[in-house]
Amino acid sequence: LSLSTGPHPMALVRDVLRKEHVMSSQDLRDAPDRRSVCACGMVVIRQRPLTAKGFVFITLEDETGFANIVVKPDLAKRFRRDVIYSNVLYVWGKIERKDGVVNVVGERFRSVAIDGDSIKLKSRDFH
C-alpha cells in the first residue's frame, strides 16, 4: 500500500534473493503457466477453510505486492511446521493460471529464521 516510512523488509534482501533465483510477486504474475518457481515473502494471511478439504491458502507479501500460495493437504501435513508457523516463507512450486488468477501450487516449503526480538511479524491466521 506504500504506507511504510521506509523500505519493505523484503526489499532489503532482494539482491540476495535474486542471486538464489527467488522471484518477486511481480515476477510471479508475469511468469508463464506451469513454470517452476521459487518465491519468498512475509506471510500475511493463512487460511484453511473447512470446505477446502485440507488445502491451506497462504498470501505472501514482498516489496512488489502479494503472491497466492496453494498447499495441498498431504504437503500441509508433511511441511506442517513451516506452513503453519512461519512468518517468512520460501516456497518452491509451479505457477497455475486460472480465470485471471495466478497461484503458486507449492511443492516444498522452508521457513526463514528471524530473530523474534528484532522484528515482529504477524499474519492473520485461521483459528
Protein backbone atom coordinates (compact mmCIF):
# COMPACT_ATOMS: atom_id res chain seq x y z
CA LEU A 1 0.00 0.00 0.00
CA SER A 2 3.09 2.23 0.07
CA LEU A 3 2.30 3.41 3.59
CA SER A 4 5.63 2.44 5.16
CA THR A 5 8.06 5.06 6.41
CA GLY A 6 10.92 3.02 4.99
CA PRO A 7 11.68 0.23 2.56
CA HIS A 8 9.71 -3.00 2.71
CA PRO A 9 11.67 -5.64 4.70
CA MET A 10 11.84 -7.92 1.65
CA ALA A 11 13.40 -5.12 -0.42
CA LEU A 12 16.35 -5.19 1.97
CA VAL A 13 17.18 -8.78 0.96
CA ARG A 14 16.05 -8.73 -2.69
CA ASP A 15 19.61 -8.73 -4.08
CA VAL A 16 20.41 -11.91 -2.14
CA LEU A 17 17.10 -13.48 -3.19
CA ARG A 18 17.77 -12.70 -6.87
CA LYS A 19 21.12 -14.49 -6.63
CA GLU A 20 19.20 -17.51 -5.31
CA HIS A 21 16.74 -17.22 -8.27
CA VAL A 22 13.85 -16.29 -5.98
CA MET A 23 11.14 -14.44 -7.87
CA SER A 24 9.27 -11.40 -6.59
CA SER A 25 5.47 -11.41 -6.57
CA GLN A 26 5.58 -9.20 -9.69
CA ASP A 27 7.82 -11.77 -11.42
CA LEU A 28 5.33 -14.49 -10.48
CA ARG A 29 2.43 -12.55 -12.04
CA ASP A 30 4.43 -12.36 -15.30
CA ALA A 31 5.62 -16.00 -15.29
CA PRO A 32 4.10 -18.49 -17.74
CA ASP A 33 1.68 -21.22 -16.61
CA ARG A 34 3.30 -24.38 -15.21
CA ARG A 35 6.73 -22.75 -14.80
CA SER A 36 8.74 -23.99 -11.82
CA VAL A 37 9.39 -21.08 -9.47
CA CYS A 38 10.76 -20.16 -6.07
CA ALA A 39 9.16 -17.36 -4.06
CA CYS A 40 9.84 -15.87 -0.66
CA GLY A 41 7.81 -13.41 1.35
CA MET A 42 6.23 -12.42 4.62
CA VAL A 43 3.16 -14.48 5.49
CA VAL A 44 0.30 -12.01 5.82
CA ILE A 45 -2.68 -14.37 5.54
CA ARG A 46 -3.01 -18.09 6.18
CA GLN A 47 -6.36 -19.82 5.56
CA ARG A 48 -7.61 -23.37 5.96
CA PRO A 49 -11.34 -23.26 5.20
CA LEU A 50 -13.37 -26.22 6.40
CA THR A 51 -14.78 -26.54 2.87
CA ALA A 52 -11.28 -26.76 1.31
CA LYS A 53 -10.74 -30.45 2.18
CA GLY A 54 -7.40 -29.87 3.92
CA PHE A 55 -5.93 -27.34 1.49
CA VAL A 56 -4.11 -24.37 3.01
CA PHE A 57 -4.02 -20.99 1.26
CA ILE A 58 -1.23 -18.55 2.07
CA THR A 59 -0.73 -14.98 0.96
CA LEU A 60 2.89 -13.84 0.86
CA GLU A 61 3.85 -10.19 0.69
CA ASP A 62 7.02 -8.65 -0.67
CA GLU A 63 8.02 -5.18 -1.88
CA THR A 64 6.20 -5.69 -5.21
CA GLY A 65 2.86 -6.97 -3.92
CA PHE A 66 1.20 -10.24 -2.97
CA ALA A 67 1.55 -13.87 -4.06
CA ASN A 68 -1.12 -16.56 -3.63
CA ILE A 69 0.21 -19.92 -2.47
CA VAL A 70 -1.81 -23.16 -2.57
CA VAL A 71 -0.71 -26.01 -0.29
CA LYS A 72 -2.15 -29.46 -0.97
CA PRO A 73 -3.34 -31.44 2.07
CA ASP A 74 -0.53 -34.04 2.03
CA LEU A 75 2.10 -31.31 1.79
CA ALA A 76 0.40 -29.27 4.51
CA LYS A 77 0.92 -32.27 6.79
CA ARG A 78 4.45 -33.02 5.60
CA PHE A 79 5.64 -29.39 5.92
CA ARG A 80 3.30 -28.51 8.80
CA ARG A 81 5.80 -26.59 10.91
CA ASP A 82 6.91 -24.38 8.01
CA VAL A 83 3.44 -23.92 6.51
CA ILE A 84 1.60 -23.20 9.76
CA TYR A 85 4.13 -21.32 11.88
CA SER A 86 6.43 -19.37 9.53
CA ASN A 87 6.48 -15.59 9.47
CA VAL A 88 8.67 -15.56 6.34
CA LEU A 89 8.44 -18.48 3.95
CA TYR A 90 10.31 -19.85 0.94
CA VAL A 91 8.04 -21.73 -1.49
CA TRP A 92 9.10 -23.89 -4.42
CA GLY A 93 6.34 -24.88 -6.79
CA LYS A 94 4.63 -24.30 -10.12
CA ILE A 95 2.67 -21.38 -11.49
CA GLU A 96 -1.03 -22.05 -12.02
CA ARG A 97 -3.05 -19.56 -14.07
CA LYS A 98 -6.82 -19.92 -13.98
CA ASP A 99 -9.57 -17.39 -14.70
CA GLY A 100 -7.13 -14.48 -14.46
CA VAL A 101 -5.77 -15.55 -11.06
CA VAL A 102 -2.13 -16.53 -10.60
CA ASN A 103 -1.26 -19.03 -7.86
CA VAL A 104 1.87 -20.89 -6.91
CA VAL A 105 0.99 -24.50 -6.17
CA GLY A 106 3.61 -25.29 -3.56
CA GLU A 107 5.71 -28.43 -3.64
CA ARG A 108 8.31 -27.61 -0.99
CA PHE A 109 8.43 -25.09 1.85
CA ARG A 110 11.09 -23.69 4.17
CA SER A 111 10.78 -21.23 6.99
CA VAL A 112 13.18 -18.31 7.19
CA ALA A 113 14.61 -17.90 10.67
CA ILE A 114 14.18 -14.39 12.03
CA ASP A 115 15.27 -13.19 15.45
CA GLY A 116 11.94 -12.64 17.18
CA ASP A 117 13.31 -9.83 19.33
CA SER A 118 14.47 -7.75 16.38
CA ILE A 119 11.33 -7.87 14.22
CA LYS A 120 7.68 -8.56 14.89
CA LEU A 121 5.67 -10.07 12.05
CA LYS A 122 2.09 -11.19 12.47
CA SER A 123 -0.07 -12.98 9.94
CA ARG A 124 -3.86 -13.14 10.02
CA ASP A 125 -4.30 -16.86 10.60
CA PHE A 126 -7.27 -19.18 10.79
CA HIS A 127 -8.46 -20.12 14.26
